Coordinates of N, CA and C in Angstrom, one line a residue:
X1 N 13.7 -7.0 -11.6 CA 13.7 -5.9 -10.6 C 15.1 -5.2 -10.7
X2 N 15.1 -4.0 -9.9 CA 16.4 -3.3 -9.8 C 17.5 -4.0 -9.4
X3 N 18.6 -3.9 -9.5 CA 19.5 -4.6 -8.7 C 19.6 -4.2 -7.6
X4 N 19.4 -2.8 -7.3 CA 19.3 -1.9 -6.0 C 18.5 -2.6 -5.0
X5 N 17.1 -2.6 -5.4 CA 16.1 -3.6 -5.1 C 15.7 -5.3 -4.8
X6 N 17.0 -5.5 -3.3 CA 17.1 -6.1 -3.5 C 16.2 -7.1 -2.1
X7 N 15.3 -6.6 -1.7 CA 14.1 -6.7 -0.7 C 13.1 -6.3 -0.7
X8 N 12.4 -6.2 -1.8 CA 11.0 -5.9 -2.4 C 10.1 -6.5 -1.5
X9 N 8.8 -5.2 -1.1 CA 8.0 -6.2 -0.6 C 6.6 -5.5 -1.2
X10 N 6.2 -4.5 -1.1 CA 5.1 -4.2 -1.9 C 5.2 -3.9 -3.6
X11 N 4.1 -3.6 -3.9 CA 4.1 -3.7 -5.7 C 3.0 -3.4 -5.9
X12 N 3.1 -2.0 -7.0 CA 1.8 -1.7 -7.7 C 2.2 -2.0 -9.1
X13 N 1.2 -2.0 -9.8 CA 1.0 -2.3 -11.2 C 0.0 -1.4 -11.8
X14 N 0.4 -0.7 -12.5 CA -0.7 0.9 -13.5 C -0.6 0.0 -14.5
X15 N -1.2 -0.5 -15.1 CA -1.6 -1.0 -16.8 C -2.6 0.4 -17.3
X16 N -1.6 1.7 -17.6 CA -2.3 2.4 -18.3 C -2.2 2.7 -19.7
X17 N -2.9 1.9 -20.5 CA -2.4 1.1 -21.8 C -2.1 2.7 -22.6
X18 N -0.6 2.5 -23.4 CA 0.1 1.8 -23.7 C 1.5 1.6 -23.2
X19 N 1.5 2.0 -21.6 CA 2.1 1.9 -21.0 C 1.8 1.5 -19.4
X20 N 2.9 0.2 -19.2 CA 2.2 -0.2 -17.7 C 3.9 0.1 -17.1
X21 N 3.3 0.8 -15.9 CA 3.9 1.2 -14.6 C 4.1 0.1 -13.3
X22 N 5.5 -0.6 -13.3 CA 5.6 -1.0 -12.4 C 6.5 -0.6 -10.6
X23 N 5.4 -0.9 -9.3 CA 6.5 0.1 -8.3 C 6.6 -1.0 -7.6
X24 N 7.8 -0.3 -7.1 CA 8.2 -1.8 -5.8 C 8.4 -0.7 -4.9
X25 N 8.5 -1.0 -3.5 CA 9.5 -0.6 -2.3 C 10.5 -1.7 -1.7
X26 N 10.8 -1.3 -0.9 CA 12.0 -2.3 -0.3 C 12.4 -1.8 0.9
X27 N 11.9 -3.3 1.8 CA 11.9 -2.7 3.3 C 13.6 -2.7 4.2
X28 N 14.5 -2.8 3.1 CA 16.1 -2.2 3.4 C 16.6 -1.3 2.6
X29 N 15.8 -0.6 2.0 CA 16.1 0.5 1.2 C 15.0 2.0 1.3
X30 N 15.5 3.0 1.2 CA 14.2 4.2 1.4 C 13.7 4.5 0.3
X31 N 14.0 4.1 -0.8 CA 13.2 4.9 -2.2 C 12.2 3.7 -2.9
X32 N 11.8 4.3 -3.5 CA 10.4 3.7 -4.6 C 11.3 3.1 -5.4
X33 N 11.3 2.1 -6.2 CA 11.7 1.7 -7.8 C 10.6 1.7 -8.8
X34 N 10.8 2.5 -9.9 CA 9.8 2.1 -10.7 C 10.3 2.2 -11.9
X35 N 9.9 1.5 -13.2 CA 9.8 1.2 -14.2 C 8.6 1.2 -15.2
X36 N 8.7 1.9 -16.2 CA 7.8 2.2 -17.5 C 8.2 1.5 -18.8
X37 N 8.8 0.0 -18.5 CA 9.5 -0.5 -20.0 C 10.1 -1.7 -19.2
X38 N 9.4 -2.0 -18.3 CA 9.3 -4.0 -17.8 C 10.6 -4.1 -17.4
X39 N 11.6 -2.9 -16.9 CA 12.6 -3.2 -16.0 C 13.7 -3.3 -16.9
X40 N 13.8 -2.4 -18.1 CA 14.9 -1.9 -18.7 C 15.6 -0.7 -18.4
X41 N 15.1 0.0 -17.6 CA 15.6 1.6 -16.8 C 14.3 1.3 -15.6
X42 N 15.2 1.9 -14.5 CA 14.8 2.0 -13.6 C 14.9 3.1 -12.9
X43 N 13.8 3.8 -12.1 CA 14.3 5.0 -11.3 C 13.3 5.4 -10.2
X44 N 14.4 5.9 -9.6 CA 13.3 5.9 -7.9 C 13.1 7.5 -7.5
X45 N 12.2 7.3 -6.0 CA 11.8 8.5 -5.5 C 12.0 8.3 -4.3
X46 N 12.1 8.9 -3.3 CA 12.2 9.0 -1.9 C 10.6 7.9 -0.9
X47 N 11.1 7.8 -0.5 CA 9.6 6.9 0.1 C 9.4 7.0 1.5
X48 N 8.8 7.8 1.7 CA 8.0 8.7 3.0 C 8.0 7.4 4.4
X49 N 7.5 6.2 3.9 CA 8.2 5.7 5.3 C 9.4 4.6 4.9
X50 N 10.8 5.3 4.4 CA 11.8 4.7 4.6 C 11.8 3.2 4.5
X51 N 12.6 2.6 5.5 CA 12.4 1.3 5.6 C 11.4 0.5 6.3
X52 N 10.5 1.1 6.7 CA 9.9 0.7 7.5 C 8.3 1.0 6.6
X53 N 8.4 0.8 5.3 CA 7.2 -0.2 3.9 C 7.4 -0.8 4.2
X54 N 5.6 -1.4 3.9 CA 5.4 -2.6 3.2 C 4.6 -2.7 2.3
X55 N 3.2 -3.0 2.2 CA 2.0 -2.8 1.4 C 2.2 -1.7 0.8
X56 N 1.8 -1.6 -0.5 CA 1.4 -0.4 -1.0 C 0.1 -0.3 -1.9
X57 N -0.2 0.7 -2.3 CA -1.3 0.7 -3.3 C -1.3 2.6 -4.0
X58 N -2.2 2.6 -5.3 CA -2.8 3.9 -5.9 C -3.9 4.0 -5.8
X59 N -4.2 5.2 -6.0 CA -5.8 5.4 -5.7 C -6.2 5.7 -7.1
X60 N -5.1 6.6 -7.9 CA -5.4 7.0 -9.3 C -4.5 8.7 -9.3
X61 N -4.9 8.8 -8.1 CA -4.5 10.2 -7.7 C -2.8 9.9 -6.6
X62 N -3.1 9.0 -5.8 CA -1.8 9.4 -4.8 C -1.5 7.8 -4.4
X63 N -0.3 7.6 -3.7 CA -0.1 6.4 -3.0 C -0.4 6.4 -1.6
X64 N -0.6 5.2 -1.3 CA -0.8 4.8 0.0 C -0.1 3.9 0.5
X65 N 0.8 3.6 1.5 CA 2.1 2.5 1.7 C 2.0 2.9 3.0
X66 N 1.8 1.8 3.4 CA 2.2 1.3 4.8 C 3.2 1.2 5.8
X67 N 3.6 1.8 6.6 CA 4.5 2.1 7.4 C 4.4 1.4 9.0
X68 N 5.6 0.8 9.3 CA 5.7 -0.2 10.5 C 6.0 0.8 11.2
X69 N 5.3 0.0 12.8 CA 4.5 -1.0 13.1 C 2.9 -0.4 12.5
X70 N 2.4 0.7 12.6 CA 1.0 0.8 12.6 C 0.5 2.1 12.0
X71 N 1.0 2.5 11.0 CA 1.0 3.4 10.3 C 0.8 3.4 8.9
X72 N -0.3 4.3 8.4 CA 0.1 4.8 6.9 C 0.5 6.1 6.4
X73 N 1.1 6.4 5.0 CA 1.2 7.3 4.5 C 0.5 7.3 3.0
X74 N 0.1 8.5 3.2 CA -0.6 9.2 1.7 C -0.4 10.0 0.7
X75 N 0.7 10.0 -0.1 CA 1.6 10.6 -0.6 C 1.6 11.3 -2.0
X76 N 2.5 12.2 -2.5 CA 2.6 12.3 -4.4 C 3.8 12.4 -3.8
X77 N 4.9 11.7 -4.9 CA 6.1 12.2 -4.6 C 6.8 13.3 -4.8
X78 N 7.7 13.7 -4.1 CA 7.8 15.0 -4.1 C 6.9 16.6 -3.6
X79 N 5.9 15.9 -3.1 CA 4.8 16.7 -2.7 C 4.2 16.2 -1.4
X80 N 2.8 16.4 -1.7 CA 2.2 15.9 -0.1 C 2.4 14.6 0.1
X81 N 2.3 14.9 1.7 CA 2.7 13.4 2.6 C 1.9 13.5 3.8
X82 N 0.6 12.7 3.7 CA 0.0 12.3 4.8 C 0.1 11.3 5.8
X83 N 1.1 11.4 7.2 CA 0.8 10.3 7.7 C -0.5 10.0 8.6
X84 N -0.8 9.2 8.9 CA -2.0 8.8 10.0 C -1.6 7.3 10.6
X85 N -1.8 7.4 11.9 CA -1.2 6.6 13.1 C -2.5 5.5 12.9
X86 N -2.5 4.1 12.7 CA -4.0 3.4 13.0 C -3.9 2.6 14.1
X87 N -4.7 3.3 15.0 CA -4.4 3.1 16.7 C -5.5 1.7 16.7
X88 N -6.3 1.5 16.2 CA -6.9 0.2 16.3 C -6.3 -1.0 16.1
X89 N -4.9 -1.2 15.1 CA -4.4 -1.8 15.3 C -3.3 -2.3 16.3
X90 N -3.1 -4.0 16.2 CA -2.1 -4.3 17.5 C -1.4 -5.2 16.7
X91 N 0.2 -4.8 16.7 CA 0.4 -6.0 15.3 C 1.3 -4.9 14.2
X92 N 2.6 -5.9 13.7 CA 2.9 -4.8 12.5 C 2.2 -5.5 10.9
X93 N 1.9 -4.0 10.8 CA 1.2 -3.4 9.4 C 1.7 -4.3 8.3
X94 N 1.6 -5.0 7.5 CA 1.8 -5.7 6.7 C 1.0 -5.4 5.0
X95 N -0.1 -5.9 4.2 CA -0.8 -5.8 3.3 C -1.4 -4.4 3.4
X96 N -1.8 -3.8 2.2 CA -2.6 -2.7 2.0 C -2.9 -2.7 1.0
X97 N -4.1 -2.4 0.8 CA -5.0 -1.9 -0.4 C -5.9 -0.9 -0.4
X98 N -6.3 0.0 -1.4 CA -7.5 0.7 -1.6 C -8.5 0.5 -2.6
X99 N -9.5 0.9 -2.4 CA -10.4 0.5 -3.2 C -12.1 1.6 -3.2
X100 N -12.7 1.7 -4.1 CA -13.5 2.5 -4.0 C -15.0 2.4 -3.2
X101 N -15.0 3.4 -2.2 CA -16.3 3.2 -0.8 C -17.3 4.3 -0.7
X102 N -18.3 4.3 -1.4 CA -19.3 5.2 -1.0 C -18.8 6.3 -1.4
X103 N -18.1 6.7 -2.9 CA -18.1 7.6 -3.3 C -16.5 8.4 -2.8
X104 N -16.0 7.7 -1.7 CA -14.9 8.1 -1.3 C -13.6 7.0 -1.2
X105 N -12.6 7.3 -0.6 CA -11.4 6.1 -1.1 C -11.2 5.3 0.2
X106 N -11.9 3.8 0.1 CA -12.0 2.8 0.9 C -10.5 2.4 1.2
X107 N -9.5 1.8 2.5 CA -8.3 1.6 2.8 C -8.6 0.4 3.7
X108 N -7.6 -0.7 3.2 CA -7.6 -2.3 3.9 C -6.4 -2.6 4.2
X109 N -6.0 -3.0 5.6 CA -5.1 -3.4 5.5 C -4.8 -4.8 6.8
X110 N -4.1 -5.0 6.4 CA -3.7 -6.5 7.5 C -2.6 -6.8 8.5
X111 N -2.3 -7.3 9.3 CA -1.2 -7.3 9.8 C -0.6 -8.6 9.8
X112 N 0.9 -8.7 10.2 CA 1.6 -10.1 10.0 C 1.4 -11.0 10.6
X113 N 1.1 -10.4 11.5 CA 0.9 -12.3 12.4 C -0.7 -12.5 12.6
X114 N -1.7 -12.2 11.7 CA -3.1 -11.6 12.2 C -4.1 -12.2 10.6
X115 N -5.0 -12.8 11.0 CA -6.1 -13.0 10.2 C -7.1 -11.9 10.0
X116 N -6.6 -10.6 10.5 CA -7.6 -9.7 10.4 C -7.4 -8.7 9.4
X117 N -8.5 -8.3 8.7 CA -8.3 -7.3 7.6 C -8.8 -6.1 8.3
X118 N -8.1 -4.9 8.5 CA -8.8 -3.9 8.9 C -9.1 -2.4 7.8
X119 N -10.7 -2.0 8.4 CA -11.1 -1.3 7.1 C -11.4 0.0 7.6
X120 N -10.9 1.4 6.5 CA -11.0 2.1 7.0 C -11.5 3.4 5.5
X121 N -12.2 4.3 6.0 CA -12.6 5.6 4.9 C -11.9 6.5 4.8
X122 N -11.4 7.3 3.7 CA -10.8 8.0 3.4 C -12.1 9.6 2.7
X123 N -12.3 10.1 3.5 CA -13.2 11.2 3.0 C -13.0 12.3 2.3
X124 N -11.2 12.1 2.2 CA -10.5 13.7 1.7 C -10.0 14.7 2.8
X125 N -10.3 14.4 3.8 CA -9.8 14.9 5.3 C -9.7 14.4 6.5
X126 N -10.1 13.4 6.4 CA -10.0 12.3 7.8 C -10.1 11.1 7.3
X127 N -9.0 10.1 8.4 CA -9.2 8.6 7.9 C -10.6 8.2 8.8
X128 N -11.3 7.6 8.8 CA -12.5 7.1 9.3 C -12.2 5.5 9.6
X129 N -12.0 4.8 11.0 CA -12.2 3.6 11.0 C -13.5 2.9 11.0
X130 N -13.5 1.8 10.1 CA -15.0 1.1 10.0 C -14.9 0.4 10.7
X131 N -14.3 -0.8 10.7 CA -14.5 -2.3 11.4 C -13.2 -3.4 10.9
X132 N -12.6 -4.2 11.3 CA -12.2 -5.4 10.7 C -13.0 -6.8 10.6
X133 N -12.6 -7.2 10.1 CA -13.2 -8.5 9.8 C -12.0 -9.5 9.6
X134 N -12.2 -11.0 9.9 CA -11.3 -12.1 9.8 C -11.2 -12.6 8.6
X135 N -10.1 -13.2 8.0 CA -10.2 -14.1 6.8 C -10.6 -15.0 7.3
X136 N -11.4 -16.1 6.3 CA -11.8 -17.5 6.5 C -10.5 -18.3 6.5
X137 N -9.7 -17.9 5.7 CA -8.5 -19.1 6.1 C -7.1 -18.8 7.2
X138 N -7.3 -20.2 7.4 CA -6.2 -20.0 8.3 C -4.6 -19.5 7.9
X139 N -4.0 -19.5 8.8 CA -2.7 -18.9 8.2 C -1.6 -18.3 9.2
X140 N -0.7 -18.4 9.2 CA 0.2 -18.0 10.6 C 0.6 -16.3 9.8
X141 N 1.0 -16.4 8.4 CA 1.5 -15.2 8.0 C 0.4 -14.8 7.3
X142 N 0.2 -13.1 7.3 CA 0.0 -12.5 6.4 C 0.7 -11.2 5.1
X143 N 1.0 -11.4 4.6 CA 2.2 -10.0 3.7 C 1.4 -9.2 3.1
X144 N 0.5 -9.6 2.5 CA -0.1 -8.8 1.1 C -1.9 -8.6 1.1
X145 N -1.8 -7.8 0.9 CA -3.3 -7.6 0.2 C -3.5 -7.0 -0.7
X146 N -4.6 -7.5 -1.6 CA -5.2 -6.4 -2.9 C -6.4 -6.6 -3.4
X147 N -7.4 -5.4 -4.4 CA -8.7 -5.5 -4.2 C -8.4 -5.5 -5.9
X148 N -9.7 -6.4 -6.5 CA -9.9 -6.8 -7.5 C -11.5 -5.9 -8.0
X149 N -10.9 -5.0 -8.9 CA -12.0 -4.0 -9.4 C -12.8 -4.7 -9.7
X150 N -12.7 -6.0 -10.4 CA -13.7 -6.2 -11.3 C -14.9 -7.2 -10.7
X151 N -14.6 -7.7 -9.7 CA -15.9 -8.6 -8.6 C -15.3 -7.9 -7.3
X152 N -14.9 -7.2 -7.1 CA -15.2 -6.1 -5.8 C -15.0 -7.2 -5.0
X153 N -13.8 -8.1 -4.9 CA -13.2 -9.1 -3.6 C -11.8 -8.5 -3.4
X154 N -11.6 -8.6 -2.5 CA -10.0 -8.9 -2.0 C -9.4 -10.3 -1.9

């Protein structure tokens, strides 16, 4: 990682062969880190919620990163910035992920002290809440989440 970077908490990974993209944030620092060459140059962007990331994720098109206590943002850097307030949750915002829903861009996220995944639609103009659901395991912390294209689990 960056030396900058030195409280990383979320992480994307683009394997867009023949080059993979890796991002971090850092919830004592405001910018993005990213690397195209496994962390021989590094360089950042502004990051729409400051220090208060955690989770992040790509859709293909934009980022999505999580913003404490209960918020996300929907971003390109240097461009648009969507935030949206998720009033269903109680609890700070911790894991996020996206993933693909009925044609539109599915959003999961968790909180820290909370066995609950909460799920929400992205239609291209409104967030849509679905429902949460509990993990089966127990656990006092939660940090992270992410969705596995290839058997459709988190």
């Amino acid at each position: 990682m960056s030396p900058n970077n030195n409280s990383a908490y979320g992480i994307i990974v683009i394997d867009d062969y023949p080059i993979m993209t890796l991002y971090f944030n850092d919830y004592t620092n405001t910018n993005i880190f990213y690397t195209e060459d496994l962390g021989m140059t590094w360089i950042t962007f502004s990051n729409p919620a400051g220090t208060n990331s955690r989770g992040m994720d790509h859709d293909g098109s934009y980022f999505w990163i999580s913003h404490v206590p209960n918020g996300i943002h929907r971003f390109q850097p240097g461009g648009v910035d969507d935030y949206m307030e998720l009033s269903e949750i109680s609890g700070q915002i911790s894991g996020l992920t996206v993933f693909p829903y009925e044609g539109d861009t599915g959003i999961a996220v968790t909180t820290q002290f909370s066995s609950n995944i909460y799920m929400y639609r992205w239609n291209g103009t409104d967030l849509v809440y679905l429902n949460y659901g509990t993990i089966p395991q127990s656990g006092v912390w939660s940090l992270g989440l992410t969705y596995n294209s290839l058997d459709g689990n988190f």
